[in-house]
Coordinates of C-alpha atoms (C1' of nucleotides) in Angstrom, one line a residue:
Chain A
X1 CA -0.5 0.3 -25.5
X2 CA -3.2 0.0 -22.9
X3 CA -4.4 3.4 -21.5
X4 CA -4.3 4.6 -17.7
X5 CA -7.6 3.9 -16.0
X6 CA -7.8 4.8 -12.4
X7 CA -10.7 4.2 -9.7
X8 CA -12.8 7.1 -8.6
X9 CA -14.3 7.4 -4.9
X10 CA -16.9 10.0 -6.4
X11 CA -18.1 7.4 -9.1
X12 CA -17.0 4.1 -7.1
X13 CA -16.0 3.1 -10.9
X14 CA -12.7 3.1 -12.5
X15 CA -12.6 5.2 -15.8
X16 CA -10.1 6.0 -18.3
X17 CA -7.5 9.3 -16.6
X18 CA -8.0 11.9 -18.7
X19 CA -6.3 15.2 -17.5
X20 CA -8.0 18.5 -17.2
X21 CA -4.9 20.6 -19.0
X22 CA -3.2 17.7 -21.9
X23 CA 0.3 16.6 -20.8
X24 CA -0.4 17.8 -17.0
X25 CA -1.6 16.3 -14.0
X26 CA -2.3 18.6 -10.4
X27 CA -2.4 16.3 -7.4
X28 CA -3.0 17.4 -4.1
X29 CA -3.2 14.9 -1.1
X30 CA -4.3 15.3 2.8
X31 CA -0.3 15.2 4.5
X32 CA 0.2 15.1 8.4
X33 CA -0.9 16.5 10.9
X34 CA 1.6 16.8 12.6
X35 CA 1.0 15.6 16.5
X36 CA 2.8 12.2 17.0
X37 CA 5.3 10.5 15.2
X38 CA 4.1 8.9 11.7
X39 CA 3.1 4.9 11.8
X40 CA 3.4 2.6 8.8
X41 CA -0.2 3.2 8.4
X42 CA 0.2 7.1 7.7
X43 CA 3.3 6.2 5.3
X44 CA 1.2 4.0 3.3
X45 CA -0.5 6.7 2.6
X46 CA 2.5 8.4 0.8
X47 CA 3.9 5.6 -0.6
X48 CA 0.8 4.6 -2.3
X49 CA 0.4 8.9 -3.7
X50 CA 4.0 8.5 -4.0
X51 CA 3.8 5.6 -7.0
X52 CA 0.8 7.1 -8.8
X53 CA 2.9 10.4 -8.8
X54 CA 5.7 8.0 -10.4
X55 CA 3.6 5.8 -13.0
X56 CA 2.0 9.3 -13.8
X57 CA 5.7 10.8 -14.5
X58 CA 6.9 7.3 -16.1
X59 CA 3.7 7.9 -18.3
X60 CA 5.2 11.2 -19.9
X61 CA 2.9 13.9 -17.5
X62 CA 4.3 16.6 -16.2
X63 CA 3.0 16.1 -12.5
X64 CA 2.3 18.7 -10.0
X65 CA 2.1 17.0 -6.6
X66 CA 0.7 19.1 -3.3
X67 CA 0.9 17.4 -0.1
X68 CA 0.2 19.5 2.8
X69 CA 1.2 19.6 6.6
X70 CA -1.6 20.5 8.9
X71 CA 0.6 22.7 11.7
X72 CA -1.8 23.7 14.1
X73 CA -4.8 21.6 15.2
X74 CA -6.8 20.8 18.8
X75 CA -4.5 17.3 19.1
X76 CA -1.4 19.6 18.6
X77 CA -2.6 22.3 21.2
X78 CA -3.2 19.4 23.5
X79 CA 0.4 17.9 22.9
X80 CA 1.9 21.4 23.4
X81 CA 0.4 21.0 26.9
X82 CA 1.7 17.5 27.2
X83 CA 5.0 17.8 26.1
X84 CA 5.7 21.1 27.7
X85 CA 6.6 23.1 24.3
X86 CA 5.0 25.8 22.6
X87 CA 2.6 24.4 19.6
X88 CA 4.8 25.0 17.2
X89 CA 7.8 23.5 18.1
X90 CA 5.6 20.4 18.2
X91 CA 4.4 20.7 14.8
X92 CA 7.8 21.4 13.8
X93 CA 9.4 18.3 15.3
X94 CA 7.0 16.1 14.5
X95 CA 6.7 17.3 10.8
X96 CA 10.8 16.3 11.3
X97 CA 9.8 13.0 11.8
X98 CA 7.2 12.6 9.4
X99 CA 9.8 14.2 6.9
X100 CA 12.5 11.5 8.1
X101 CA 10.2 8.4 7.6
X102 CA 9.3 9.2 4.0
X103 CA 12.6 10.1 3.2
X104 CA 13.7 7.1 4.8
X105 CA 11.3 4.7 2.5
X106 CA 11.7 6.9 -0.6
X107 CA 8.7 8.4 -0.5
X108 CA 10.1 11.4 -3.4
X109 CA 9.4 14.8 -1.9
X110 CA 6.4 16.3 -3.6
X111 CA 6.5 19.6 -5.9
X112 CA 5.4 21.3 -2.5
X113 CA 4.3 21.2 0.8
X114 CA 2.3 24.0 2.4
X115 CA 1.3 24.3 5.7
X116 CA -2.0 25.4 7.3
X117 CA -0.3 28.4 9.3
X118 CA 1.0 29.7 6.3
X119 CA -2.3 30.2 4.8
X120 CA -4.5 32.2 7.0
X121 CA -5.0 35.1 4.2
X122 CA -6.2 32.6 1.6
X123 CA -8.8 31.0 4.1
X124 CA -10.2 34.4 5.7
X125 CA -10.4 35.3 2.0
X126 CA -12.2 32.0 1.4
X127 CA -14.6 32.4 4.6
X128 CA -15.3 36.4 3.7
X129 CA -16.4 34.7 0.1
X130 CA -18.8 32.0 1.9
X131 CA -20.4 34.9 4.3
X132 CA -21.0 36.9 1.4
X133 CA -22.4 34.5 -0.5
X134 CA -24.8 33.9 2.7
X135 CA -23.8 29.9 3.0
X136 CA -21.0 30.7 6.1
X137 CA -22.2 32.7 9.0
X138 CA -20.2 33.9 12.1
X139 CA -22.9 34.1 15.3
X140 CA -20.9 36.2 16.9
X141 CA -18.6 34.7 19.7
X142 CA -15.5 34.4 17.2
X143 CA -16.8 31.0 15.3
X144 CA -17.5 30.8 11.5
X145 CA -19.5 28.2 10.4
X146 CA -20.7 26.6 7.0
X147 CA -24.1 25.9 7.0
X148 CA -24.7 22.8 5.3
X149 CA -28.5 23.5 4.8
X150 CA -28.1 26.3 2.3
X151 CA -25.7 23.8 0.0
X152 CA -27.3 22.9 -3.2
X153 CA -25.8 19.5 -2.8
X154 CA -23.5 17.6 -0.1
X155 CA -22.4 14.7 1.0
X156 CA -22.0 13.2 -2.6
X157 CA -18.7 11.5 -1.7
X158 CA -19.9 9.4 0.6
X159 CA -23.2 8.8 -0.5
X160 CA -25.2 9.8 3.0
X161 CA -28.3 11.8 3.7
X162 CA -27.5 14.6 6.1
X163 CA -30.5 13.5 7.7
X164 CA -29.2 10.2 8.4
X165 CA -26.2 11.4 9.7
X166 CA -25.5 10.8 13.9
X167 CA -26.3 14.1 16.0
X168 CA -23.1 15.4 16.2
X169 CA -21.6 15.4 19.3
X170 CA -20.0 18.9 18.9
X171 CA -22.8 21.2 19.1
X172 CA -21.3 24.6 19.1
X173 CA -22.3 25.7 22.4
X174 CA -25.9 26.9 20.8
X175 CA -24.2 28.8 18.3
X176 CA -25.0 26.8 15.6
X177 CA -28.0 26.8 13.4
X178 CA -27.7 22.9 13.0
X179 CA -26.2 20.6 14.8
X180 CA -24.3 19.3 11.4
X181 CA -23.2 22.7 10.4
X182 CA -18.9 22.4 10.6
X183 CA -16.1 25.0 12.2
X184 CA -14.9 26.8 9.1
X185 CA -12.7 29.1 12.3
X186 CA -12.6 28.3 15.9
X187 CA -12.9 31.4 18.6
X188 CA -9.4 31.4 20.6
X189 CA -10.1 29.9 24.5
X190 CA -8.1 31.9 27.2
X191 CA -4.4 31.0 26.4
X192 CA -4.7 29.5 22.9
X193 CA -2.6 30.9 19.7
X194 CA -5.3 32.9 17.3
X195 CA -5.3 34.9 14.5
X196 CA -7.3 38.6 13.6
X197 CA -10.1 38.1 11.8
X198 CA -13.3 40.3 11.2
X199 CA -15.0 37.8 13.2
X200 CA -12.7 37.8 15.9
X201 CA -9.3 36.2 17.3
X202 CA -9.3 32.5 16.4
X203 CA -7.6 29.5 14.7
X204 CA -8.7 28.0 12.0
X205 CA -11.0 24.6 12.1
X206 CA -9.8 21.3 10.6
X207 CA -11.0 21.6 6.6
X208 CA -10.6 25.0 5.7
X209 CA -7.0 25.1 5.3
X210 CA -7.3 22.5 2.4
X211 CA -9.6 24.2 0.3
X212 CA -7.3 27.5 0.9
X213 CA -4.0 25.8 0.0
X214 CA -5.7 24.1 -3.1
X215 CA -7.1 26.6 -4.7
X216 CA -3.5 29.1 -3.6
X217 CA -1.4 26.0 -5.3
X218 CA -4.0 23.8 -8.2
X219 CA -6.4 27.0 -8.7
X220 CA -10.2 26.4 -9.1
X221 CA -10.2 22.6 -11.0
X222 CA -7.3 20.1 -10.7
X223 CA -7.3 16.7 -11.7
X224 CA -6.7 13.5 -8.3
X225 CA -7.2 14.5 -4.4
X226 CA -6.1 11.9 -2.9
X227 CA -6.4 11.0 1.4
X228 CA -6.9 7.8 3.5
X229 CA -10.4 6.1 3.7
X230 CA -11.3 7.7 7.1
X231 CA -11.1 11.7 5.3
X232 CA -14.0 10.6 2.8
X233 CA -16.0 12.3 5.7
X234 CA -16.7 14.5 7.1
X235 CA -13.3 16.1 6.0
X236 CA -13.3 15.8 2.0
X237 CA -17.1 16.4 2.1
X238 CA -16.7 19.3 3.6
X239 CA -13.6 20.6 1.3
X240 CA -16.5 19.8 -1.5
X241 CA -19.3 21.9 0.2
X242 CA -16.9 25.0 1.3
X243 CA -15.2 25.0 -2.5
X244 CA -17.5 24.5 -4.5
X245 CA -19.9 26.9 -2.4
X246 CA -17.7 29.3 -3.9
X247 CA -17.9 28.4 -7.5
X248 CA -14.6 26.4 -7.3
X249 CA -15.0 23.4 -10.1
X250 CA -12.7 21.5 -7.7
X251 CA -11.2 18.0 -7.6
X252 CA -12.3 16.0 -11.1
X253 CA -11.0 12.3 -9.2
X254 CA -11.1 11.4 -5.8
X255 CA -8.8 8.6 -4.7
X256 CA -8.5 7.1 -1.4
X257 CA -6.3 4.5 0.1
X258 CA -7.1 1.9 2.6
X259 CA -6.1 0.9 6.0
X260 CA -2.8 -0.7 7.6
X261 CA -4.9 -3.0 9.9
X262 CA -4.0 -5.0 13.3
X263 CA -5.9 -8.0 13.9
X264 CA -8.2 -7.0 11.3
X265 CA -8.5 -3.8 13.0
X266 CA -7.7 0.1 12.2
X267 CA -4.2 0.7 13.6
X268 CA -4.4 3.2 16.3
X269 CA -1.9 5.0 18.6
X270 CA -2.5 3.3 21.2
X271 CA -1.5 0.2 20.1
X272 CA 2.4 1.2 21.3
X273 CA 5.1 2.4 19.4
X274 CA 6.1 -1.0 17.6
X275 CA 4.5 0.1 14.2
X276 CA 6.2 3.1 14.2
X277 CA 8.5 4.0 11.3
X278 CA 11.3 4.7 13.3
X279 CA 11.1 1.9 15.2
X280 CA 10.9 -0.4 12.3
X281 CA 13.7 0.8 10.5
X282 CA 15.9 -0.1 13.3
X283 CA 14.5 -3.9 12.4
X284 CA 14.5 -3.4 8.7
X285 CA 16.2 -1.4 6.0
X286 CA 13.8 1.0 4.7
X287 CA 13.2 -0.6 0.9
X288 CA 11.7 -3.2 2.9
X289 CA 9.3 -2.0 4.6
X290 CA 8.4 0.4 1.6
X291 CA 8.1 -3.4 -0.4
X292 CA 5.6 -4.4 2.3
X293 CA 3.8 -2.0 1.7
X294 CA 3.4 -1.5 -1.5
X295 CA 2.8 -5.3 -2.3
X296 CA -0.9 -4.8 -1.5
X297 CA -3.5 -2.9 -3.8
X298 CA -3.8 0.6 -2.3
X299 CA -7.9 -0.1 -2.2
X300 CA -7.5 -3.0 -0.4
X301 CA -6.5 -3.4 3.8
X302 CA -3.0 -4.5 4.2
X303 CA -3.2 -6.8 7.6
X304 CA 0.1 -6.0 9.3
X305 CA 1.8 -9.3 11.1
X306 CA 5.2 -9.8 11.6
X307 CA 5.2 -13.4 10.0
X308 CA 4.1 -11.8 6.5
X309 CA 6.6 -8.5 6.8
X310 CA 9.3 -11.1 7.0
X311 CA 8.1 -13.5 4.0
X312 CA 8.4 -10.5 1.9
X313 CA 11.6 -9.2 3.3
X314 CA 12.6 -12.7 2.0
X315 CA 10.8 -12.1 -1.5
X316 CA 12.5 -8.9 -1.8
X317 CA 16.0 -9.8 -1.0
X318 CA 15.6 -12.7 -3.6
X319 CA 14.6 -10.4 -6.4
X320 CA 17.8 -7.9 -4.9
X321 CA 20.1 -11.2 -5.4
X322 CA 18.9 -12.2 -8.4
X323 CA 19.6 -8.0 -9.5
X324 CA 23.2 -8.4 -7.7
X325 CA 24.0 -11.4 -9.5
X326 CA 22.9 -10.2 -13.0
X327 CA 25.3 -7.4 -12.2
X328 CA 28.0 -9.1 -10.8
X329 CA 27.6 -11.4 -14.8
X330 CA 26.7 -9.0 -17.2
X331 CA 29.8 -6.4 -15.4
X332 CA 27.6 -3.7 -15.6
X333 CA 23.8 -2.9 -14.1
X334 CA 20.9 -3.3 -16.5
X335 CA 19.2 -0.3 -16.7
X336 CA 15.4 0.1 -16.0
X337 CA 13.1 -1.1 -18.7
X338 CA 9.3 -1.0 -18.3
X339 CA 7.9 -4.0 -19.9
X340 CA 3.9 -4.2 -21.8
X341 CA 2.8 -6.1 -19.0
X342 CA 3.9 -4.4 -16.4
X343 CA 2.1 -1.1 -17.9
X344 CA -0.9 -3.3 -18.1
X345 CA -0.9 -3.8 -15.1
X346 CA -0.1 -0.4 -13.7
X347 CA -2.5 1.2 -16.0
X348 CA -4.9 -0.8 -14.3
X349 CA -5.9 1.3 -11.5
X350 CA -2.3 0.6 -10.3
X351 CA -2.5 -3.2 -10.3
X352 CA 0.5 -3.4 -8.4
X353 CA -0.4 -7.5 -7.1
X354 CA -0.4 -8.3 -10.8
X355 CA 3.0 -6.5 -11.7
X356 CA 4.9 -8.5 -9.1
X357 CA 3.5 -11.8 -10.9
X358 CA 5.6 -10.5 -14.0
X359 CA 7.7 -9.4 -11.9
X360 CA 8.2 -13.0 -10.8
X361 CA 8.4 -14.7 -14.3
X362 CA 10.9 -12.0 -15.6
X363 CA 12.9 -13.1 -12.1
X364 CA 12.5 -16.8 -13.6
X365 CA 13.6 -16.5 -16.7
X366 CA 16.3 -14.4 -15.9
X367 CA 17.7 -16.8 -13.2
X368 CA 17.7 -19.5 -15.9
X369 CA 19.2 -17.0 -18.1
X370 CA 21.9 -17.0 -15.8
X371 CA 22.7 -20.7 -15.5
X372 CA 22.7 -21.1 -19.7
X373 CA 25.2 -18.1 -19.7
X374 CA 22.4 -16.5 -22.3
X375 CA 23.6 -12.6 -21.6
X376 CA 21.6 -11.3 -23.5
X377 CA 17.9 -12.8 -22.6
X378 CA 20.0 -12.1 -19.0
X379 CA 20.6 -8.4 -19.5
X380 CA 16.8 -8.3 -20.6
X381 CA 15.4 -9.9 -17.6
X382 CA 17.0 -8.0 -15.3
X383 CA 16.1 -4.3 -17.1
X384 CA 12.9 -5.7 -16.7
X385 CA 12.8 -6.7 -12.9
X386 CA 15.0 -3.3 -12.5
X387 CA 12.2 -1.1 -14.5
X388 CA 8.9 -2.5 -12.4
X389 CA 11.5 -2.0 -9.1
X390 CA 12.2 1.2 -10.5
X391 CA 8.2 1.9 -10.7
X392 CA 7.6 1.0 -6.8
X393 CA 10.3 3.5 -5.9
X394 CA 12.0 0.1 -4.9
X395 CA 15.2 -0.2 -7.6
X396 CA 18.2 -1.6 -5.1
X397 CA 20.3 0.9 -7.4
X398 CA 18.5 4.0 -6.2
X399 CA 20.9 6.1 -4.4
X400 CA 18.0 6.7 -2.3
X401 CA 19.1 3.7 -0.3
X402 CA 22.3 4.1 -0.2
X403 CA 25.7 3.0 -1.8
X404 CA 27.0 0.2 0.6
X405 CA 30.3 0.4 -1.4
X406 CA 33.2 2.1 0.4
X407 CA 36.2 2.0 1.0
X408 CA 36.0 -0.5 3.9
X409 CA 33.8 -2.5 1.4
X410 CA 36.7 -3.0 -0.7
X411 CA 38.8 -4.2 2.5
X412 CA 36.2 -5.9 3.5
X413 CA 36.0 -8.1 0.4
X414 CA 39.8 -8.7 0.3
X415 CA 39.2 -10.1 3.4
X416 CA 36.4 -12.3 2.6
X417 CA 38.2 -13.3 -0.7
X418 CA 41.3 -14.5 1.1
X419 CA 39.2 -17.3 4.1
X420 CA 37.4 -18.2 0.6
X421 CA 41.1 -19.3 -0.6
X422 CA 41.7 -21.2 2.3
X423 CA 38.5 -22.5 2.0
X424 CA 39.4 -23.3 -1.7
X425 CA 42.9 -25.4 -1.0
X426 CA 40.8 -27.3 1.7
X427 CA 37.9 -28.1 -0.9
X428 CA 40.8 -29.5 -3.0
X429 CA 42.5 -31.6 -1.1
X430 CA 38.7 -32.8 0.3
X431 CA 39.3 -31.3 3.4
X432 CA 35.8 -30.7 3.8
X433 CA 35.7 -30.4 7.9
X434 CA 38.3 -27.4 7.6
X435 CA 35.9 -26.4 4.1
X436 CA 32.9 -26.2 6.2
X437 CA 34.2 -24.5 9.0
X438 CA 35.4 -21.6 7.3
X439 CA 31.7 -21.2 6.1
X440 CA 29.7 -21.6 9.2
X441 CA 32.3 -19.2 10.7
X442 CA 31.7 -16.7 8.4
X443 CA 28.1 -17.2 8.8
X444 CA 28.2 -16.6 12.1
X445 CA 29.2 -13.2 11.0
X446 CA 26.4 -12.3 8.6
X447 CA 28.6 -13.4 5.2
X448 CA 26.9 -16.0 3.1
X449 CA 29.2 -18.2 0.8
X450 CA 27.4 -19.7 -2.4
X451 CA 29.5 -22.1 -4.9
X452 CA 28.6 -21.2 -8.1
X453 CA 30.2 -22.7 -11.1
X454 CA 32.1 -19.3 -11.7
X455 CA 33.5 -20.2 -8.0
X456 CA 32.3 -19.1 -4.6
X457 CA 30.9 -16.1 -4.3
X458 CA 29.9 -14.2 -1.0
X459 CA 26.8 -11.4 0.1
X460 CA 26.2 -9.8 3.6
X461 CA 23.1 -10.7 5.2
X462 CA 21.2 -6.9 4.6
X463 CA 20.7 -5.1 7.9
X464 CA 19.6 -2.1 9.1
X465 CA 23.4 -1.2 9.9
X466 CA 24.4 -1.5 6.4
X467 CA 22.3 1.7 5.7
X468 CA 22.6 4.4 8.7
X469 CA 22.2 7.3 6.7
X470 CA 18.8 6.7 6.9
X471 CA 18.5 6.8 10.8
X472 CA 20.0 10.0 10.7
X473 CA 18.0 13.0 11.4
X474 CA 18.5 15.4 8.4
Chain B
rG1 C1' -30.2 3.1 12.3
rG2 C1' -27.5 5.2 7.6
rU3 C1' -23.2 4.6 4.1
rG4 C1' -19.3 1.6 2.2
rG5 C1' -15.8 -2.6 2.1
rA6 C1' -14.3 -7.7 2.9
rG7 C1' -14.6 -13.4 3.4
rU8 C1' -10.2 -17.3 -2.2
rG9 C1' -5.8 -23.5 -1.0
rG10 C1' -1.4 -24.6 5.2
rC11 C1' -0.3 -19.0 4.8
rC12 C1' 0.0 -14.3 1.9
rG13 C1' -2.5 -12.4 -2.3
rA14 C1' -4.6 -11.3 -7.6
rG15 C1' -8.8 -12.2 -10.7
rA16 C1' -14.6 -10.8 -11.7
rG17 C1' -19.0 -15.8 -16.5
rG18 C1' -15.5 -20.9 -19.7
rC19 C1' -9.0 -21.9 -20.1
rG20 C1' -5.3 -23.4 -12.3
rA21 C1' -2.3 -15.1 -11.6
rG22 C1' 1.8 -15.1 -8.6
rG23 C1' 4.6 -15.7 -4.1
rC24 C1' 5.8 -18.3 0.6
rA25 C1' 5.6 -22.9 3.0
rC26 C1' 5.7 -28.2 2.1
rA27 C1' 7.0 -32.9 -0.9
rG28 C1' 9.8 -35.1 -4.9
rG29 C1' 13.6 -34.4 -8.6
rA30 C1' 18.1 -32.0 -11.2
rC31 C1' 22.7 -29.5 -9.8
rU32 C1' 26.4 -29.8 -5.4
rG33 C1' 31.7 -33.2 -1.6
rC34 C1' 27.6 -31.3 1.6
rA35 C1' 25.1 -26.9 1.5
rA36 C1' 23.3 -22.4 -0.6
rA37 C1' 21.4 -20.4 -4.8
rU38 C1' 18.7 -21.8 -9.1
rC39 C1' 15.6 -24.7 -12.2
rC40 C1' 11.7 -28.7 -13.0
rU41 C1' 7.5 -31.4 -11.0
rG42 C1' 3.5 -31.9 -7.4
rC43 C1' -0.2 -29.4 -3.9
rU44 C1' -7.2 -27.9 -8.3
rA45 C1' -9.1 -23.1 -3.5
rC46 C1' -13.0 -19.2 -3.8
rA47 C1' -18.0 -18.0 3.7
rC48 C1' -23.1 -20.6 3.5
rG49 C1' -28.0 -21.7 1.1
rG50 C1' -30.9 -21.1 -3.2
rG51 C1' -31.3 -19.4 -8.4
rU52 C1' -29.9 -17.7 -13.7
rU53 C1' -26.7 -20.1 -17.5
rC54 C1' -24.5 -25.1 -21.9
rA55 C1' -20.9 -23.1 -18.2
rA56 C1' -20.6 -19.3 -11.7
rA57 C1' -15.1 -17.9 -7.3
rU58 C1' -17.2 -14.3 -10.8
rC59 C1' -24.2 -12.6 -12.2
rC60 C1' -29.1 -12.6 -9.1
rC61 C1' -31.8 -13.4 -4.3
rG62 C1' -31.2 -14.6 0.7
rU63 C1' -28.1 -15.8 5.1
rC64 C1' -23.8 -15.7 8.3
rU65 C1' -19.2 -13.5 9.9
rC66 C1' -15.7 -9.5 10.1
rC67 C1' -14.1 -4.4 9.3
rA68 C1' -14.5 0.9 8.4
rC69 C1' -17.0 5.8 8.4
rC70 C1' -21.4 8.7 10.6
rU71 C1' -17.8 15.7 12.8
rC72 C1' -10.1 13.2 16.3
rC73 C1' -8.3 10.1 12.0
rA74 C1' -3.6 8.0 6.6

RNA sequence: GGUGGAGUGGCCGAGAGGCGAGGCACAGGACUGCAAAUCCUGCUACACGGGUUCAAAUCCCGUCUCCACCUCCA
């Protein structure tokens, strides 16, 4: 039994897990903000936190899982203005769609979600802490800011002198004592929401609210924070210097995942709305794209063209065949068995490239399995594909995704069993121009006919039509 | 300028001193009335130049190209 080993940005090793309590793992990982609808770049994000959460569950840990919403930011004040609505009704809808799109590729809801807005004790607590301490200082016009020259140590995570850092380009209007010191609270302008603080009437500034909801949710020390490869800094540096300024032990792994990319580029939003989730799901069933996505190593850039989202469509609906004709054999579905190599390989800093090779010989010997009528290496095969499916939070069988089976399903396949009989008599009396046509016809319509030596059997071409529950708003 | 990451066959994508990961595509074969599905076989790649070693895609030195971060970011 190989042992869970996972990579560490703080170490840029990967080193056996060992949780801080035994039996319990605290995860908290950088959500939303919530100021434009989500991409399939932002849900990789999830989906990647969303399968560690899983193997670490699968492994027998009780998991704790924190992924915040950031509800009120200078992006969503500037969208407020854009879109005519008050701040938080655009945080609220787009934290709707954010919601929708990981619901939509099973992305499991995490243990909870906090937002920033609902914190403001915890962080003036937090900043009243850093004042005292003499590290934060507020100059006076309604700012607070950390003052990075008093830290005993920063920028650890990513490995920088502050010296070498750029001048920033926000300088505080003179207020600050260096240039690189960071907005623990920004002053309200004329107009803007704010809260009361001893320091005056003001919102908070972008890293503060993690460190708050942390430590209100995971307490001083807690075991993964997790974030794309863009929050290494400034943001999770400064989490680091503002916690651990106040004696917080803090995160004990960092993890970060890497980019969707375009042309071997960051995805942005300007690049149009084609890579949004919503859009996608109207082109693909959600399991898909989720299979896309997770078929690359979370560490490694996943570049997005259309050409390889469609190969693995095809790779997935094979390995969802292959499950539907075990099924449709064995007269019942094999349930989910996680085999020694596939733990290897997820123990392996979440080798997910190498589990879809066994993934791939358990598909092989099953589908030979299949042809020799051998049931039981059959029924083994496919608890095997089913388990490593199960893993990816991609198991066909997960209600998650849907029951196609209904009522019209079952009217549906009477009427697809009966052109098959016609189709039968003409096969028989070699009648193969009539045969054919009944085929093609049905093809037209989405229905694929395979001959099989238990006789023909049929399957709809998947669409996104076959699953509208998860185009629903909910 | 500083800090990281990447370059692998037609394509995607693992691996990290020796024994061809895997998939897709393609070609041949088996099966089939023909297909489809499935299985079998084939396709010996690691940016470039040096070096270390019995042995290098993997380690070392150098070079080139691309990407990310350096206070908006998943």
């Amino acid at each position: 039994m190989s042992a869970l080993a996972l990579y560490d940005t703080l170490t840029r090793t990967t080193s056996p897990f060992v949780p801080l309590k035994s039996g319990e793992v605290s995860i908290y990982l950088c959500g939303a903000t919530v100021q434009a609808p989500p991409h399939i770049g932002h849900v990789r994000s999830g989906i990647n936190f969303d399968i560690l959460s899983r193997w670490l569950t699968k492994s027998g840990y009780k998991v704790t899982f924190i992924r915040n919403i950031t509800d009120i930011d200078d992006k969503i004040l500037a969208k407020a203005v854009v879109e005519d609505m008050p701040w938080w009704a655009v945080a609220m809808k787009y934290e709707r769609e954010f919601t929708f799109a990981y619901s939509a590729l099973n992305v499991l809801p995490p243990t909870y979600e906090p937002r920033a807005t609902g914190h403001i004790t915890q962080m003036i607590e937090l900043m009243s802490d850093l004042i005292a301490k003499g590290i934060a200082y507020a100059p006076g016009n309604g700012d607070v800011y950390l003052e990075v020259r008093k830290l005993s140590s920063y920028l650890t995570l990513s490995r920088q002198k502050l010296d070498d850092l750029l001048p920033a380009g926000e300088t505080g209007d003179g207020f600050k004592k260096d240039p690189r010191d960071f907005a623990l609270w920004k002053a309200a302008k004329e107009g803007e929401p704010f809260w009361t603080t001893p320091w005056g009437n003001g919102r908070p500034g972008w890293h503060l609210e993690c460190s708050a909801m942390i430590h209100a949710y995971l307490g001083d020390a807690f075991d993964i924070h997790g974030g794309g490869l863009d929050l290494i800094f400034p943001h999770h540096e400064n989490e680091i210097a503002q916690s651990q300024a106040v004696g917080w032990k803090f995160a004990a792994r960092w993890m970060h995942n890497a980019w969707v990319t375009t042309s071997g580029e960051k995805m942005s939003k300007s690049l149009g709305n084609s890579l949004l989730v919503r859009a996608m799901l109207e082109r693909y069933r959600g399991i898909e794209i989720r299979w896309y996505l997770v078929s690359a190593h979370y560490r490694s850039m996943l570049e997005f063209s259309e050409t390889a989202l469609n190969e693995s469509v095809v790779s997935f609906r094979r390995i969802e065949n292959f499950l539907h004709r075990a099924g449709e054999k064995l007269g019942y579905i094999p349930e989910p068995v996680i085999s020694q190599n596939f733990t290897d390989a997820m123990n392996d800093d979440l080798a997910v490239p190498q589990g879809l090779a066994h993934i791939s010989e358990a598909m092989r010997i099953g589908n030979l399995a299949l042809t020799s009528d051998d049931v039981v290496g059959l029924s083994a095969a496919a608890s095997e594909v089913r388990g490593a499916l199960d893993v990816l939070g991609c198991d066909p069988f997960d209600p998650a995704f849907g029951k196609p089976e209904n009522d019209q399903a079952e009217a549906l396949d009477g009427l697809i069993k009966l052109a098959l009989s016609q189709r039968q008599s003409a096969r028989a009396r070699q009648d193969f121009a009539a045969s054919d046509s009944i085929r093609d016809s049905l093809a037209t319509l989405g229905i694929i006919i395979e001959d099989t030596p238990q006789g023909p059997r049929w399957s709809l071409t998947p669409t996104t039509s076959r699953t509208p529950h998860q185009r629903e708003e909910r």
